[in-house]
Each structure stands twice: as structure tokens, then as C-alpha cells.
Coordinates of N, CA and C in Angstrom, one line a residue:
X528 N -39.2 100.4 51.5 CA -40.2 101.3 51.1 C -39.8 101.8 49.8
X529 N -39.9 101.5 49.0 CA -39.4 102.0 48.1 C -40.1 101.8 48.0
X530 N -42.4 101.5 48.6 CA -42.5 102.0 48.7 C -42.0 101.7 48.6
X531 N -41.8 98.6 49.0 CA -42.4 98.5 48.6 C -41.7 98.7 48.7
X532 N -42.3 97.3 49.8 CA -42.2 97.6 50.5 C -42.2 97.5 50.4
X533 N -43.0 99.1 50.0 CA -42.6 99.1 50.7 C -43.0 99.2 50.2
X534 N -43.8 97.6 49.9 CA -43.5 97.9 50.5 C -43.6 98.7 49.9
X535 N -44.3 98.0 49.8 CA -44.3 98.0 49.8 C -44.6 98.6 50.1
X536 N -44.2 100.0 50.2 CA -44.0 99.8 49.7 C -43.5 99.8 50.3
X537 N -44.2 99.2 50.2 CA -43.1 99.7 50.5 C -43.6 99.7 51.2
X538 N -43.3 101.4 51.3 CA -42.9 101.6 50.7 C -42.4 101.5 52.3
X539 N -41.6 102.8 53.4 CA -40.6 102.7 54.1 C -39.1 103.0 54.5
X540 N -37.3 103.2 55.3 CA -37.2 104.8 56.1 C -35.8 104.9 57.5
X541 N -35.2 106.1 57.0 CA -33.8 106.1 57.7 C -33.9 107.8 58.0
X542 N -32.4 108.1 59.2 CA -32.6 109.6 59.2 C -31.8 110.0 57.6
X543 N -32.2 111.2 57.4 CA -32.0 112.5 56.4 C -30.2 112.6 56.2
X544 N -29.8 112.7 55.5 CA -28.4 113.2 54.9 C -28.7 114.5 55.5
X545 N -28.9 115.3 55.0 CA -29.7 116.5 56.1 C -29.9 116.6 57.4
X546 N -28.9 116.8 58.2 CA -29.3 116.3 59.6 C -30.4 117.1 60.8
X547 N -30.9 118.2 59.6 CA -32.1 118.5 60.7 C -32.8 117.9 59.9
X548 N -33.4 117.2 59.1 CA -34.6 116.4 58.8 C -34.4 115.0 58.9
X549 N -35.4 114.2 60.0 CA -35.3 112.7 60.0 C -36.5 112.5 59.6
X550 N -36.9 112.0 58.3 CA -38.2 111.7 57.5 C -38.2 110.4 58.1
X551 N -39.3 109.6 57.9 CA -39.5 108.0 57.5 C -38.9 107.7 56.7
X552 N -38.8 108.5 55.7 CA -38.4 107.5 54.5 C -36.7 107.3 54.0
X553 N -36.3 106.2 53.8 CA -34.9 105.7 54.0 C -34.0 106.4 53.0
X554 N -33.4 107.1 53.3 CA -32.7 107.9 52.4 C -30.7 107.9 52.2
X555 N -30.7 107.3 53.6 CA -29.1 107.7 53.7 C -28.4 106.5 52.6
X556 N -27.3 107.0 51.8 CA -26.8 106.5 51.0 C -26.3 105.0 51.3
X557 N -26.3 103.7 50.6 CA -26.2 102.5 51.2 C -26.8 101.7 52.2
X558 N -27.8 102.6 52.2 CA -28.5 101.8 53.4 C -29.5 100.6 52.7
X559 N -29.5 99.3 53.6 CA -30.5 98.7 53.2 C -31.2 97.9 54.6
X560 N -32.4 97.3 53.9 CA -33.7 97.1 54.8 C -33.7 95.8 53.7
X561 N -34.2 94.5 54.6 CA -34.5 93.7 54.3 C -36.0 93.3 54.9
X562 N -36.8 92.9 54.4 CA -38.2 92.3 54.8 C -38.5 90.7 54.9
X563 N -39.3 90.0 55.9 CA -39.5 88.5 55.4 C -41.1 88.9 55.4
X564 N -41.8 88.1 54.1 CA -43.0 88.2 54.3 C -43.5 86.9 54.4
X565 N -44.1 86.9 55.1 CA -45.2 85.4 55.3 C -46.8 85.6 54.8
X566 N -47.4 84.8 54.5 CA -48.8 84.6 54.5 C -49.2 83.6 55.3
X567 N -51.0 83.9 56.0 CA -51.7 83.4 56.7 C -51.4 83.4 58.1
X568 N -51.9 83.9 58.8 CA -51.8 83.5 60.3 C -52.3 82.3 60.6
X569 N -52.7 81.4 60.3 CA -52.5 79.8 60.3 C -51.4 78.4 59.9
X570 N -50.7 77.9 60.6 CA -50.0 77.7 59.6 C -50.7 76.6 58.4
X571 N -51.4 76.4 58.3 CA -52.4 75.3 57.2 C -52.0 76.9 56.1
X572 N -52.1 77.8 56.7 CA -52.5 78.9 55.4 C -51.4 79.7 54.7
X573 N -50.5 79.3 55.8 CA -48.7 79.5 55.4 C -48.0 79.4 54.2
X574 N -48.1 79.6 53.4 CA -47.2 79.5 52.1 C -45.7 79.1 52.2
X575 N -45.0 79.9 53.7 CA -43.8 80.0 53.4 C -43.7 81.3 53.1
X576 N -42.1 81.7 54.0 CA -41.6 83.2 53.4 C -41.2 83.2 52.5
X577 N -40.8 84.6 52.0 CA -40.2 85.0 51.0 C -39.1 86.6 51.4
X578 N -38.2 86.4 50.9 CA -37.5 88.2 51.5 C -37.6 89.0 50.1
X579 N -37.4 90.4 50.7 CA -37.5 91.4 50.0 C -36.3 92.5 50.7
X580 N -35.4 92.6 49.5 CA -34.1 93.7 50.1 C -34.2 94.7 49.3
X581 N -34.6 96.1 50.2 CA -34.4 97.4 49.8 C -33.7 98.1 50.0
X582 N -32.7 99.0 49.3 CA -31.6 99.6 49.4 C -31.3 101.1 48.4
X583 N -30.9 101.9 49.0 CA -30.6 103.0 48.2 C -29.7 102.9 47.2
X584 N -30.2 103.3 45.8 CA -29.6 103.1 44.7 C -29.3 104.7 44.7
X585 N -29.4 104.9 45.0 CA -29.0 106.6 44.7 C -30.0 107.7 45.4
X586 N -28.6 108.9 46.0 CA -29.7 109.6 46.9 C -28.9 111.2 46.6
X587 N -29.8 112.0 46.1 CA -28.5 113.6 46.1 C -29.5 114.4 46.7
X588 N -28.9 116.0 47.3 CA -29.6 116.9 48.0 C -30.1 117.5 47.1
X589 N -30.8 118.2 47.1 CA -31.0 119.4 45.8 C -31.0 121.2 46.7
X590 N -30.6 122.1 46.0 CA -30.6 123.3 46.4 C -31.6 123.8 47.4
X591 N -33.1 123.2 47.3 CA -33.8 123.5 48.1 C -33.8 122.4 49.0
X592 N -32.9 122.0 49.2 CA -32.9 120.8 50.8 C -33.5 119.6 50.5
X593 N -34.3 119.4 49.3 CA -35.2 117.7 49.3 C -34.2 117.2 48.7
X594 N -35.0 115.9 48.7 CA -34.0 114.9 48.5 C -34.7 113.8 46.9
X595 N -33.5 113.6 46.4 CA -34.2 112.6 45.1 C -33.2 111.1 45.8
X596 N -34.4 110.3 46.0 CA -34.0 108.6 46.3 C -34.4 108.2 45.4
X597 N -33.2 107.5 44.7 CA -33.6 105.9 43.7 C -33.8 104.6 44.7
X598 N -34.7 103.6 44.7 CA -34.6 102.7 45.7 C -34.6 101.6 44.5
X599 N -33.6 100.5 45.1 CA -33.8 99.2 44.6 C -34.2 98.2 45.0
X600 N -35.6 97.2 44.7 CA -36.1 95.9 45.6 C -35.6 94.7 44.8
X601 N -35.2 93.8 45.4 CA -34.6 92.9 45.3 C -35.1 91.5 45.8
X602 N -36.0 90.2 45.2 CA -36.7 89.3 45.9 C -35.3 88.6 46.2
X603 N -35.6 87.8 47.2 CA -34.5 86.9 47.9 C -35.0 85.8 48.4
X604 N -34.2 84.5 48.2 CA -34.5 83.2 48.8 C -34.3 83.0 49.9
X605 N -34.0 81.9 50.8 CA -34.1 81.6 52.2 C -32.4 81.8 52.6
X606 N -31.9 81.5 51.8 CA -30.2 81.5 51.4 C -29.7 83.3 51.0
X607 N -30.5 83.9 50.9 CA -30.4 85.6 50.8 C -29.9 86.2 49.7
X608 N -30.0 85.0 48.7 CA -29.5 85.1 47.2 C -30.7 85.4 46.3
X609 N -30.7 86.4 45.2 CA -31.7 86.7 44.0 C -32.3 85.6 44.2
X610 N -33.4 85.4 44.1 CA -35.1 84.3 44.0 C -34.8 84.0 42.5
X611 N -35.3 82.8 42.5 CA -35.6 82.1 41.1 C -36.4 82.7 40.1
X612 N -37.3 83.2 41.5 CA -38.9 83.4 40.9 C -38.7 84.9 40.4
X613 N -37.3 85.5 40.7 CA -37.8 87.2 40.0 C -37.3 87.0 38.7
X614 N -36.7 85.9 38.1 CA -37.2 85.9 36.8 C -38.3 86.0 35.9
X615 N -39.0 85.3 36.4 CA -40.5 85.0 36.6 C -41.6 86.6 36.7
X616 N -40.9 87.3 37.9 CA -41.7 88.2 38.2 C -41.5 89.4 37.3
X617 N -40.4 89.3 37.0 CA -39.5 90.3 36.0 C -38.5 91.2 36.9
X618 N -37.5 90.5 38.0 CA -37.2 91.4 38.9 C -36.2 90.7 39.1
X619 N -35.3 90.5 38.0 CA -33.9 89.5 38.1 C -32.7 90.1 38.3
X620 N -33.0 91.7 37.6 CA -32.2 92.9 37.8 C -32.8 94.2 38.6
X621 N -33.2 93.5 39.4 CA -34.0 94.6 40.2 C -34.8 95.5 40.3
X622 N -35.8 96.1 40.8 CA -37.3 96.5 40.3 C -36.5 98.4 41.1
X623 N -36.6 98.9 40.0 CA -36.3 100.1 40.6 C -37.3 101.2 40.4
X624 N -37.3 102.6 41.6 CA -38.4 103.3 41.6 C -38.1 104.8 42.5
X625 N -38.1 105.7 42.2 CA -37.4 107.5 42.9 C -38.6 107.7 43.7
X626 N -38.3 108.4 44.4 CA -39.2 109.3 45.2 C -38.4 110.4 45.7
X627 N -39.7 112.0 45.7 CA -38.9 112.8 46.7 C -38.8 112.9 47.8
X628 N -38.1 113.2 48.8 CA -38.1 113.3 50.3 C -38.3 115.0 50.1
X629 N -39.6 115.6 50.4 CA -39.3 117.5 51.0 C -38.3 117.7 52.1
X630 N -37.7 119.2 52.3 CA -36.6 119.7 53.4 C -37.3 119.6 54.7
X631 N -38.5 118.8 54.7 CA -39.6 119.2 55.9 C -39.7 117.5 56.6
X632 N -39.1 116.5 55.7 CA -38.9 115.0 55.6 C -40.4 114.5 55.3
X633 N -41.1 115.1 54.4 CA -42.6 114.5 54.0 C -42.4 113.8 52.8
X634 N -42.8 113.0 52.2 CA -43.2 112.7 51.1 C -44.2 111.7 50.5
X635 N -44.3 111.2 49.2 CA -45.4 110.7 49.1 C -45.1 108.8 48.9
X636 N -45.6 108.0 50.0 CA -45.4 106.5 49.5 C -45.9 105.5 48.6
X637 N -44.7 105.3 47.8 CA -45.4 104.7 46.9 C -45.1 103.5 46.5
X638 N -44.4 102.3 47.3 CA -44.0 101.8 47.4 C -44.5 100.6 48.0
X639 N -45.5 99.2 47.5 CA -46.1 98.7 48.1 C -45.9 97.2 47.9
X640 N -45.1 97.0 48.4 CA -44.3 95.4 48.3 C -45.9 93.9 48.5
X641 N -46.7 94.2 49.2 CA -47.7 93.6 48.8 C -48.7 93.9 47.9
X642 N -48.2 94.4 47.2 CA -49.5 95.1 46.1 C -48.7 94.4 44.7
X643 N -47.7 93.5 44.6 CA -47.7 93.0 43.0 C -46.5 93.8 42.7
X644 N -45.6 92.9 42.5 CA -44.5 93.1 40.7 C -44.3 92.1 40.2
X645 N -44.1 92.6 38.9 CA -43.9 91.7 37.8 C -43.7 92.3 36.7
X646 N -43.2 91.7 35.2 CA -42.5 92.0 34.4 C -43.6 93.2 33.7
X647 N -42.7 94.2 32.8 CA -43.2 95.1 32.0 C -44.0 96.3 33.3
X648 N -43.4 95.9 34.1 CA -44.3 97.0 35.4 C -44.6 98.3 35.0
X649 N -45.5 98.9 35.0 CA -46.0 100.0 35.1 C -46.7 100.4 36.2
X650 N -46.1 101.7 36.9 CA -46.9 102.2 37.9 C -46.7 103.6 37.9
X651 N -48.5 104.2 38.8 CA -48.5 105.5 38.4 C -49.2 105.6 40.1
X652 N -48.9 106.8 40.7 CA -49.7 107.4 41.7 C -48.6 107.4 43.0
X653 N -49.1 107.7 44.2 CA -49.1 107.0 45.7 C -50.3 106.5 46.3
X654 N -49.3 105.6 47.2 CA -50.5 105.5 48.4 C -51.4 106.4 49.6
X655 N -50.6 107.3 50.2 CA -50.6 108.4 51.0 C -49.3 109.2 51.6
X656 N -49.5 110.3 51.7 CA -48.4 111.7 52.2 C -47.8 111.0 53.8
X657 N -46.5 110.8 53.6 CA -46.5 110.7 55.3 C -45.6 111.8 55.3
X658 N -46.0 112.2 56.7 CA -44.8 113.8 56.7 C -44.1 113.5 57.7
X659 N -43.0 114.4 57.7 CA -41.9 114.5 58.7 C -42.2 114.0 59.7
X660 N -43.1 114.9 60.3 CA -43.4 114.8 61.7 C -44.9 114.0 62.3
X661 N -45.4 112.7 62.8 CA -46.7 111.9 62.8 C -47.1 112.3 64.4
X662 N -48.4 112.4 64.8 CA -49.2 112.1 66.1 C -50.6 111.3 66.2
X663 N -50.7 110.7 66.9 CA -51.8 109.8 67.3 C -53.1 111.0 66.4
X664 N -54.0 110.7 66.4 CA -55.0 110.8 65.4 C -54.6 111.6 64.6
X665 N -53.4 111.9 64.1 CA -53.7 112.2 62.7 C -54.4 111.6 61.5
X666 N -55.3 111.9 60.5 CA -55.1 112.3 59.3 C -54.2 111.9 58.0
X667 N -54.2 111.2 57.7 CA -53.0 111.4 56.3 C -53.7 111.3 55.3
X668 N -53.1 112.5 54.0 CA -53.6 112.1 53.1 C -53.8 110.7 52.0
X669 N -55.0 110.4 51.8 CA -54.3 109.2 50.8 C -54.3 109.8 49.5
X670 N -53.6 108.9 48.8 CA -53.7 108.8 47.3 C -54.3 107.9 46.2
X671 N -54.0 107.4 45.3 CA -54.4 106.1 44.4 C -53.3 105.8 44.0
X672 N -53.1 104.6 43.2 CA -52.1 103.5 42.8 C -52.8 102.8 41.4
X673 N -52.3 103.4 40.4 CA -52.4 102.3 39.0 C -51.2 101.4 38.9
X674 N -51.6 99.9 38.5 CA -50.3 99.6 37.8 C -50.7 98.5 37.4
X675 N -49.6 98.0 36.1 CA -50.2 97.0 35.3 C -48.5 96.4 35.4
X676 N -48.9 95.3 35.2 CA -47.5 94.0 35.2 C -48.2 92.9 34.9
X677 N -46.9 91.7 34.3 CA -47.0 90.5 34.1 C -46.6 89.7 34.9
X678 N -47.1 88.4 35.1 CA -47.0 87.2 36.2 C -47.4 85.8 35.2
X679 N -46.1 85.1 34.9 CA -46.3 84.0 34.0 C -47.1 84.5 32.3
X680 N -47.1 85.7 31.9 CA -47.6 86.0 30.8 C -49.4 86.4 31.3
X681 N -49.5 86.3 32.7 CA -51.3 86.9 32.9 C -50.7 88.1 33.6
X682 N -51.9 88.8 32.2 CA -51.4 90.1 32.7 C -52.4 90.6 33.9
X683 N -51.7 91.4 34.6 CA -52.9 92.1 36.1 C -53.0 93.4 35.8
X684 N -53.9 94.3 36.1 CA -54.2 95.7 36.2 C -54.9 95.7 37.5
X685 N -54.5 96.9 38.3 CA -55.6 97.1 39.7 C -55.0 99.2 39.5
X686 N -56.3 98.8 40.6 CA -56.7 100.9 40.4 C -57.3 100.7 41.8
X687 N -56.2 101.5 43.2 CA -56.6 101.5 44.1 C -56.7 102.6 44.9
X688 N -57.5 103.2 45.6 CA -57.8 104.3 46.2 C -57.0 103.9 47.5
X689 N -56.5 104.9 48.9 CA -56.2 104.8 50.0 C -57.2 105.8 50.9
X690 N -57.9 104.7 51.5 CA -58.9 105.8 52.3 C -58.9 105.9 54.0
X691 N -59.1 106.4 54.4 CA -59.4 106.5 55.8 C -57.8 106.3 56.4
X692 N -56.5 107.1 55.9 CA -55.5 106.4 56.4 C -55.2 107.6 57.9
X693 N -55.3 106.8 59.0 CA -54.9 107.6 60.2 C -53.7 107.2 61.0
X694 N -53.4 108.0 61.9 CA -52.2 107.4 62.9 C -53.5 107.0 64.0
X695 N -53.3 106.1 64.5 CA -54.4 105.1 65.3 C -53.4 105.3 66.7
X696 N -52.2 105.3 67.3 CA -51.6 105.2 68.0 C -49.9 104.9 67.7
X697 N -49.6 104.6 69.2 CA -47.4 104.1 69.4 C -48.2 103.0 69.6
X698 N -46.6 102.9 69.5 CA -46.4 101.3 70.6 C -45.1 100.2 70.1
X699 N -44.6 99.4 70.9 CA -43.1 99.2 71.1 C -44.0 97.5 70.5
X700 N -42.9 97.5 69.2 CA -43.2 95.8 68.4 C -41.8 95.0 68.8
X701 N -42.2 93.9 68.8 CA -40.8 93.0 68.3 C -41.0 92.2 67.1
X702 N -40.0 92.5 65.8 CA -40.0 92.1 65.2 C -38.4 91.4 64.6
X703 N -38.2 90.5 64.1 CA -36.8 89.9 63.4 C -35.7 90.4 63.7
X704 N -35.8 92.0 63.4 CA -34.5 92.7 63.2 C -34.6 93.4 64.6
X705 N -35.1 93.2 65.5 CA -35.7 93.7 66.6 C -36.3 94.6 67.2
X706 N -36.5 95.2 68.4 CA -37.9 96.3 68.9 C -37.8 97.7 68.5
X707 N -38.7 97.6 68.2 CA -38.6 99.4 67.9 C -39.9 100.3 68.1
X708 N -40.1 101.4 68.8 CA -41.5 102.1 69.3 C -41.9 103.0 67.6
X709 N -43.3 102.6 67.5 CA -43.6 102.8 65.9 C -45.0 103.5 66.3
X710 N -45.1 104.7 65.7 CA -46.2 105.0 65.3 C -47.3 104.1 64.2
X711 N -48.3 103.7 64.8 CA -49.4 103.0 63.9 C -50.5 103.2 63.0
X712 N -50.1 102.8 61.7 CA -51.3 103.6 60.7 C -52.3 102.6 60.1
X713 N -53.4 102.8 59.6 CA -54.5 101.8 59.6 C -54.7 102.9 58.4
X714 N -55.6 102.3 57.4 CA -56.2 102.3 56.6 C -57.1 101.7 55.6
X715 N -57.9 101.5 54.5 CA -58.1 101.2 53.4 C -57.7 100.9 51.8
X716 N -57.5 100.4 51.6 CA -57.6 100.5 49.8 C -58.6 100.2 49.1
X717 N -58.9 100.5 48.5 CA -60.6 100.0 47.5 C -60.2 99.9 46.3
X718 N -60.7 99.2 45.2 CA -60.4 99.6 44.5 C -61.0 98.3 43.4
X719 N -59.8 98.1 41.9 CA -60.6 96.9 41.4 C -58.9 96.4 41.0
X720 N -58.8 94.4 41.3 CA -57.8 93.9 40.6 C -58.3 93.1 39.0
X721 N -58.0 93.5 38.1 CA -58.8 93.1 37.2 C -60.1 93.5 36.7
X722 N -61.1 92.2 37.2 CA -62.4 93.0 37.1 C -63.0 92.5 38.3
X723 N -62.2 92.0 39.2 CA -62.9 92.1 40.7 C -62.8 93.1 41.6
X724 N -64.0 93.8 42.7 CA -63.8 94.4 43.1 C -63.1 94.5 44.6
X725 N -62.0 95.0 44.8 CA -61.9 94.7 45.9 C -61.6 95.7 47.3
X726 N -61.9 95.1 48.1 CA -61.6 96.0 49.9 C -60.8 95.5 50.6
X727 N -59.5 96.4 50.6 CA -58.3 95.9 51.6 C -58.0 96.6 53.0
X728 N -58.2 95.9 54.0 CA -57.9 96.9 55.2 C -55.9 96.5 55.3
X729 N -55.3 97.3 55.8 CA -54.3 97.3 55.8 C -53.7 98.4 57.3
X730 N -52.9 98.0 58.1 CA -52.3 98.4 58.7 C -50.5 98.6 59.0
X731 N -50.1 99.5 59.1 CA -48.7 99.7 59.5 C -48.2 100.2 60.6
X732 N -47.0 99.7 60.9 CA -46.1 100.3 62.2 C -44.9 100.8 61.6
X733 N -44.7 102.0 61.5 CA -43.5 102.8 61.3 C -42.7 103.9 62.3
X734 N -41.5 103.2 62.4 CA -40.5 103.9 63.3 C -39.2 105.0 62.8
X735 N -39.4 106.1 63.7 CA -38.5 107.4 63.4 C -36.9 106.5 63.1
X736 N -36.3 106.8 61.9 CA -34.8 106.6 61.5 C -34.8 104.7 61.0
X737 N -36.3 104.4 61.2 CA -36.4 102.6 60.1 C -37.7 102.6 59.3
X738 N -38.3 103.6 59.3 CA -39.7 103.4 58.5 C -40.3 102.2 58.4
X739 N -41.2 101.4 57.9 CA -41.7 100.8 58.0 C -41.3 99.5 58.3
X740 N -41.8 98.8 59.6 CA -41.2 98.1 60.7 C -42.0 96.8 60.3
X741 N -43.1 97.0 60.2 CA -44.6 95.9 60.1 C -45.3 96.3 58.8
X742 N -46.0 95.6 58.0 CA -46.9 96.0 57.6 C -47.9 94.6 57.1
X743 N -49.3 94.7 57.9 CA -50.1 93.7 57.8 C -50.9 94.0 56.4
X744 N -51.5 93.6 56.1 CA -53.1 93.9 54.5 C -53.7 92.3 54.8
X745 N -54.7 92.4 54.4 CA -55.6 91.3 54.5 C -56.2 91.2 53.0
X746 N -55.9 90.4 52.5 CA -56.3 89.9 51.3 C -57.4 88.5 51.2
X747 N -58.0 88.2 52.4 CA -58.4 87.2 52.7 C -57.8 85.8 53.4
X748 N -56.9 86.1 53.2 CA -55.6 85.7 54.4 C -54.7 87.0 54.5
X749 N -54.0 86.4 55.5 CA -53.4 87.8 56.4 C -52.1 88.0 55.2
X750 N -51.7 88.8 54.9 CA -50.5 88.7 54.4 C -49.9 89.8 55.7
X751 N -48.0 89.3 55.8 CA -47.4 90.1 56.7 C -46.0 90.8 56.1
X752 N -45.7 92.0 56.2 CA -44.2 92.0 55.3 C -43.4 92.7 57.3
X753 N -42.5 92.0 57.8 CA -41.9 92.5 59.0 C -40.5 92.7 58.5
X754 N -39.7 93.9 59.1 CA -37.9 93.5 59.1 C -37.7 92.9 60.0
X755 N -36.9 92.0 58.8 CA -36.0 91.1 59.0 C -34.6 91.5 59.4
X756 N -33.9 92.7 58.9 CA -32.4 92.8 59.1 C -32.2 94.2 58.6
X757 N -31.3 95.0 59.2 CA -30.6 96.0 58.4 C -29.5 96.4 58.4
X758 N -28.8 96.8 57.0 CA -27.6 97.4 56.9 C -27.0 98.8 56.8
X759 N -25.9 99.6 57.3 CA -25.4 100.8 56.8 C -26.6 101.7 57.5
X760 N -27.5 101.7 58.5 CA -28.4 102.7 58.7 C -27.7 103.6 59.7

């Protein structure tokens, strides 16, 4: 999550240096989260994975108890070595990005590993507030997401709203890195890529002390980003 996820972004999540606050969001120093993403729930529509390794590049307390995280994402081949292609994407030295954690473990995700990097990145906003503490029909605030990057020299711009994002329910996944009971969040993004307009439903599974566990978006095929593996948590 960095979030981006996390990821995506992110974006995505470990307990607090702070040991009365266990946010979502991954904070303890060295910790890292790996992701495999696939596309298409068919395999005719399967691309083949790709990984994404996120890790704390730097995390300090501050006098009022929040926390400042540097996160670093990192594309990876099948072999768990830097991708070819983040030269390409502009992420050969790693795509880095801060967030605050509040003393309360809320903060804002912004971190969207299916939503595009690439070189000369610019990004501005969040996706939505997850706070400390989640229950079944909650509410979350959303936010919006500008950003503009390069992909082979075409440039992209998208402007996306997050709407309707709620906790829908639990429930116990198995994924790669294995089971974990995850609160579930559904939502929207609207917005435009380019000069198309577009509507993304998107859903997540996030679990207390691993943040974001799953995260499906539909782009007109399924895209999936799941953990794959974790370290130092």
C-alpha cells in the first residue's frame, strides 16, 4: 500500500511502532509485502503475472504519536528480481511515496498499484480515509486521485473520484501468502483516463496487522493484485 498497492495502492498494512495503535497501514520498519497480480479471470484473458514488492523505506514517530512512512514499490519478475519493464515504466529505482499514519491508526490511501506508474510520475490526492478501527456497514470517506506519467513516451492523465466506498462485510480468504479474516470494502471510481470516460467498480479485503490482502477493479477484465509473501512483519 503504499498505496499501491497499494496498491495500490496500494495502497495497504502492518501493526504500529506504537503499540496501542494497530492501523492497516504497514508501518513497522523493514517490513515488506509482496503482491502477484494477474489479469482476467479467463485464462484466454490472462496476460500472466507480474509482482509488486512493498516495503518501508522509512518510518519515525512524531511528538504527537503519528507516524511519517516512506514506502517503496518495486516491479518484480517471476525470478523476484527488478522487472525489465520498470525501466520502461520509470521504476528501475523504485517508485517512492510518504503517507501519515494518525495516533488513532487512520490515514489517507493513496496508494493504487492498479491505477498506473510510469516515468516522470506525478500524483496528487487519495483514494479514501481508512481509520483505525473498520465495521460492517461502515462508510468511508472517499477522495480523488490526479496523476499523470509516461508509458513508452504516451503520456496518460486520469482524474478519479472514489465513491460509494463501504465496509460490505468479514470474511476468512485464502490467498498465496495465506488465510487471513479481512474486512471487505467495495466501492467506485469515476472518473476520466485521458479523454475517456470511465467507471471502475473495485473491491478489497483488508486484514488487521497485513492491510490489504486482495484487491480486485474491473477494468473490463478482472484485474487482481493478491499477497503473495511477507517479510519482517
Amino acid at each position: 500500500m503504499k498505496k499501491v498497492l497499494l496498491l495500490l495502492t496500494l495502497c495497504w498494512s502492518i501493526s504500529a511502532m506504537a503499540q496501542d495503535a494497530l492501523p492497516y497501514a504497514l508501518v513497522t520498519p523493514d517490513a515488506t509485502v509482496e503482491y502477484i497480480l494477474t489479469r482476467g479471470e479467463k485464462k484466454k484473458l490472462n496476460m500472466g503475472p507480474c509482482y509488486y514488492r512493498i516495503s518501508v523505506a522509512n518510518a519515525s514517530l512524531t511528538e504527537d504519536g503519528s507516524q511519517n512512512i516512506t514506502y517503496r514499490l518495486d516491479m518484480l519478475d517471476k525470478k523476484k528480481n527488478i522487472s525489465s519493464y520498470s525501466q520502461v515504466a520509470g521504476t528501475k529505482d523504485g517508485f517512492f511515496n510518504a503517507i501519515l499514519v494518525a495516533s488513532d491508526g487512520s490515514y489517507k490511501m493513496d496508494q493504487d498499484i492498479l491505477f498506473g506508474i510510469g516515468q516522470d510520475m506525478a500524483r496528487a490526492g487519495f483514494m479514501f480515509i481508512v481509520p483505525g478501527e473498520m465495521s460492517v456497514n461502515q462508510t468511508l470517506e472517499g477522495g480523488s486521485v490526479r496523476q499523470e506519467y509516461k508509458v513508452m513516451g504516451t503520456s496518460v492523465k486520469s482524474n478519479y473520484e472514489y465513491q460509494n466506498v463501504t465496509v460490505i462485510g468479514e470474511e476468512d480468504i485464502k490467498v498465496p501468502a495465506g488465510t487471513y479474516h479481512c474486512m471487505v470494502i467495495e466501492g467506485t471510481a469515476v472518473g476520466n483516463l485521458n479523454k475517456d470516460r470511465i467507471v471502475l467498480p473495485f473491491k478489497m479485503w483488508m486484514a488487521r496487522g497485513i492491510g490489504v490482502v486482495r484487491y480486485r477493479a474491473d477494468f473490463g477484465i478482472i484485474l487482481y493484485a493478491e499477497l503473495n509473501d511477507t517479510v519482517n512483519l
